[in-house]
Amino acid sequence: MNPTYESIRRSIESGETSCETITAEMLGAIDDRPGLNAFLAVFRENAIARAREVDRKFRDGTAGRLAGMVVAVKDVLCLRGERVTCGSKILESFESLYDATAVSRLLNEDVIVIGKTNMDEFAMGSSSEHSAFGPVLNPVDSTRVPGGSSSGSGAAVAAGMAHTALGTDTGGSIRQPAAFCGVVGMKPTYGRVSRYGLVALSSSFDQIGPFAHSTADAARVLQVIAGKDDADSTTSQDPVPDYLASLTKDVRGLRIGIPEEFLKEGICDDVLAAFHRAVDRLKEAGAKISNVRLPHARYHIATYYILMTAEASSNLARFDGARYGYRSPRAKDLQEMYLLSRSEGFGQEVKRRIMLGTYVLSAGYYDAYYLKGQRVRRLIQSDFLEAFRAVDALLMPTTPTTAFRFGEKASDPLQMYLSDVFTVSANLAGTPAISVPAGNDSEGLPIGIQVMGKHFDEATVLKVGDFLEEEVT
Amino acid sequence: MKLNDAYEPVIGLEVHAQLLTASKAFCSCSTQFGVEPNSNVCPVCLGMPGTLPVLNRNLVEFIIRMGLATGCSITPRSVFARKNYFYPDLPKGYQISQFDLPLCTGGSVEIDLDDGSRKTIRLTRIHMEEDAGKSIHDIDVDTLVDVNRCGVPLIEIVSEPDMRSPREAYLFLTRIRQLVTYLGICDGNMEEGSLRADANISVRRKGTTPFGTKTEVKNMNSFRYVERALEFEINRQIQVLTEGGTVAQETLLWDANLGVAIPMRSKEEAHDYRYFPDPDLVPVLVEEAWTGRIRESMPELPTVRRDRFESTLGLPRYDADVLTAEKETADYFEDTLQELTNQTGRDRKDLAKPVSNWVMTDILRVMGERKLAIGQVPISPVRLAGMIRLILDGTISGTIAKELFEEMLGSDEDPESIVERKGLVQVSDHGVLSAAIQEVLDNSPDQVRKYINGSDKVFGFFVGQTMKKLQGKGNPSVINELLRKKLDGLKSA
């Protein structure tokens, strides 16, 4: 139904269509469904102007690798001269001075950035209900959440408002909305994509990744944004392999592991059925399926929320009303400037996590929470290293359920946190993981299947994702 | 102020040294001092959302130099940590520092006490961190912030509580200053804030071992203030104790104008910094090969140089101390000595003392009078050596040399050519000298009589008068010899 970039490019090159036409269509799709609230900013004039420029490049034969691809960018990534709100009132009118590395690498390959997408405030949330600018509706069923925190990016791609989108994934914020919206979403290995220009939620977990209709398009975007960046010390020097070359549909002999701990309880029947269908397809195609153990699986959520909030509490300290962003007009002195600006500028969930994180780093609690959390994280990482000695990839559902209803979990943060149960592990371990559509449940809501791979082995993850996407949907 | 003899102070210092790297610790902004406020800035040091720090390797190199110079062990894998607190001149809301895994641990420096003995002051650690900006409170109703200094690299040198008097603390601080300037890693300027010291102070009854409750004194931003501030705080603590009170653990700010240390409001000091490893930076790995390369490129350390001046050049301890206090002075001295050795072919050991005398008295005097660095003194080592050679080979007298020295300050002319042009060559001709002496004696019958009557004091008078007659150009030893002969002849006659 949705064309891949390859076919789009072919029709531009053949003169059948143009970047300008495509961009105009996408802008039309955005205008057709304003209630979706997927975008916080739409670059109408700029996108059309740029589309014309890229059309010229096509004529000149100088078009870049992703020329004409229309991309939506999560509003937590910086674009020079454009607002970067992070879904927060505290940065409502803040404009960035520079481009995020991932965005500028895409621009260098002639993509057309159509706008900035809505999100849970500072990427904290799984439903878009924490956006200061109203929730994003799920394009498949507007009574349902689109997932989060990259809610607008997932919804925009699913609703045909962009070919691909950039999101960020700290504990599932790409994969979960991809699963809920029925698109492909990938979190690369920690260190594969530069975080420069990504307004940090949790620095040791955050990664930028693509949303797309196909694994192939996700691979195309990853190909461009991946690789060493001098501006981010945590990026890897490892060369970036040719990802498209790995999409052979040949899974013969691949060793696929099923983490038993994850399948014990709490997964709804339709998701479980879709998962088993995927396992059967792989088996039939010659993959070797085996069970693997992740002994510390039950500590994943707790460990994640301790360490993530700790880092977040420090990362968000800079939003203090002193230099940029919201400053409370009621503040009469320095203390009040901090207290009131932050109390009024941040939403509930952000304040909750700042308080949790401040607590776990506090004198007297540091050892019991932060330090212990770090130790458990290392145990979790070694669980995965151990598992990946026996298998090439792990397979699991992306989420225990399909998209839930608005309000269903908003009042209970713990229930909301638990919906991240299958996704946080890839961030704890730093491994790459993809969510691909795997059919629909009985209510017609999309189901996502997740493939996780070894560090820097995005190629295998993409290969299995590509196979499943084709065979199951 | 007199310190109470029944008590003994216990002092530890934390010294921050601003490093002379060309660019900041975690971005490529310049570290230049004194430029327009908020001009040496970029998104990274402004702490803009989404930016990330990238470590300047020179910072690591500089701290390793200091670590090696003080005998620290170099941590092969050290870690940056975030020190979290809110302040308007701290754009990220945290300072990147080091906490439980600093780059250098242990080590020590030696100080020379006034009684001639030496004392070892142990170091706890040396770590790297970035500086904060500067808040300016007194210009307007608002507080202004200059973030040029944000991200400028610092090292913090933390001593053990090994100092027992303000004087020892001062000597420690001057030793640290000498080391960082010798190593070329900091300009050592306390007044401009390149070197900053905070002190931890407690007092205890003499002869007892447990430490008393300590206070921290900050803001001693000049070498002059360190001793005064410490004396103030020690006396304050002793007074509290002698009046039966207890010392409260608190932080005080030294106010140089009032000459007192004022406690900070408890709100300002009630910090829980919530240190944790900075996830944006990878651990700093220092391999032995790197340390080895730095070790090989280390300059000679000041105490080693001082000992060498004493032992191989035969200089008195005092001279060696003065000459090596500043690296540039020691370099100037050695350059002059080398030049003079080349010019005369004589043994360095014989030449060292005359060179030392000229550097220590005349060169240092000119520097003081004209507020010059030694490199700015108009007399280069080559010219100074040339002048000293003229004295040593008898061409000019010491008296003439003083005149020549002043002349050389005003031009870059060779000493020889000045001597020639101004006719300053020393007169050793017996005939000329005898004639001048005779004239002096003829004109001073009273003094001659005194001499004959046994007063040797007037001998100096005759020498002076003769020299005056010869416009200072007479060879003093020949004058002495001829004069003595003549006067003694008169005496026995």
Short mmCIF file of C-alpha atoms in Angstrom, two decimals, chain A residues 78 94 97-98 190 195-199 203-204 230-234 311 314-315 317-320 323-324 334-335 338 342 358 361-363 366 370, chain B residues 43-44 46-55 82 84 86-94 100 147 267 272 274-282:
data_model
loop_
_atom_site.label_atom_id
_atom_site.label_comp_id
_atom_site.label_asym_id
_atom_site.label_seq_id
_atom_site.Cartn_x
_atom_site.Cartn_y
_atom_site.Cartn_z
CA CYS A 78 17.43 20.53 17.05
CA PHE A 94 12.84 28.32 22.38
CA LEU A 97 21.07 27.66 17.40
CA TYR A 98 22.25 24.59 15.50
CA TYR A 190 23.72 2.88 21.81
CA ARG A 195 23.05 12.17 20.09
CA TYR A 196 24.38 15.66 19.35
CA GLY A 197 21.34 17.90 19.05
CA LEU A 198 19.02 15.50 20.84
CA VAL A 199 17.73 17.24 23.95
CA SER A 203 22.05 10.22 28.23
CA SER A 204 23.10 6.60 28.65
CA ASP A 230 33.23 14.03 16.77
CA ALA A 231 30.59 16.02 18.63
CA ASP A 232 29.41 12.95 20.56
CA SER A 233 32.12 11.08 22.48
CA THR A 234 29.83 8.11 22.96
CA GLU A 311 20.12 11.11 34.58
CA SER A 314 20.48 16.27 36.02
CA ASN A 315 19.85 16.72 32.29
CA ALA A 317 18.53 21.10 35.48
CA ARG A 318 19.49 23.53 32.72
CA PHE A 319 15.86 24.53 32.26
CA ASP A 320 15.91 27.00 35.09
CA ARG A 323 19.08 31.97 30.15
CA TYR A 324 16.29 30.75 27.86
CA LEU A 334 16.68 33.84 42.41
CA GLN A 335 15.12 31.06 44.48
CA TYR A 338 14.05 28.50 39.91
CA ARG A 342 10.27 24.97 36.93
CA THR A 358 16.95 13.68 42.54
CA LEU A 361 21.13 10.53 43.59
CA SER A 362 20.81 12.11 47.03
CA ALA A 363 23.40 11.64 49.73
CA TYR A 366 22.89 7.03 46.17
CA TYR A 370 21.77 4.66 41.82
CA PRO B 43 26.20 26.18 22.15
CA VAL B 44 28.25 23.61 24.09
CA LEU B 46 26.40 27.76 26.93
CA GLY B 47 24.80 24.45 27.90
CA MET B 48 22.28 24.72 25.08
CA PRO B 49 19.76 21.87 24.96
CA GLY B 50 21.09 18.89 23.02
CA THR B 51 24.77 19.76 23.17
CA LEU B 52 27.41 17.33 24.38
CA PRO B 53 30.88 17.81 25.88
CA VAL B 54 33.96 16.50 24.05
CA LEU B 55 37.14 16.26 26.10
CA ARG B 82 28.54 15.70 37.32
CA ASN B 84 24.79 19.18 40.39
CA PHE B 86 21.75 25.55 40.58
CA TYR B 87 23.44 28.87 39.96
CA PRO B 88 22.94 31.41 37.18
CA ASP B 89 26.56 31.23 36.04
CA LEU B 90 26.36 27.44 35.70
CA PRO B 91 24.51 26.95 32.40
CA LYS B 92 24.01 23.18 32.52
CA GLY B 93 22.90 23.06 36.14
CA TYR B 94 25.92 20.89 36.81
CA ASP B 100 35.46 9.02 43.09
CA VAL B 147 29.96 32.90 30.63
CA LYS B 267 21.20 28.02 52.51
CA ASP B 272 24.00 17.97 48.16
CA ARG B 274 24.44 14.48 43.85
CA TYR B 275 27.64 13.48 42.04
CA PHE B 276 27.29 10.72 39.48
CA PRO B 277 29.37 9.62 36.49
CA ASP B 278 28.73 11.86 33.47
CA PRO B 279 27.11 9.58 30.87
CA ASP B 280 28.01 12.00 28.06
CA LEU B 281 31.74 11.40 28.48
CA VAL B 282 33.64 8.16 28.17
#
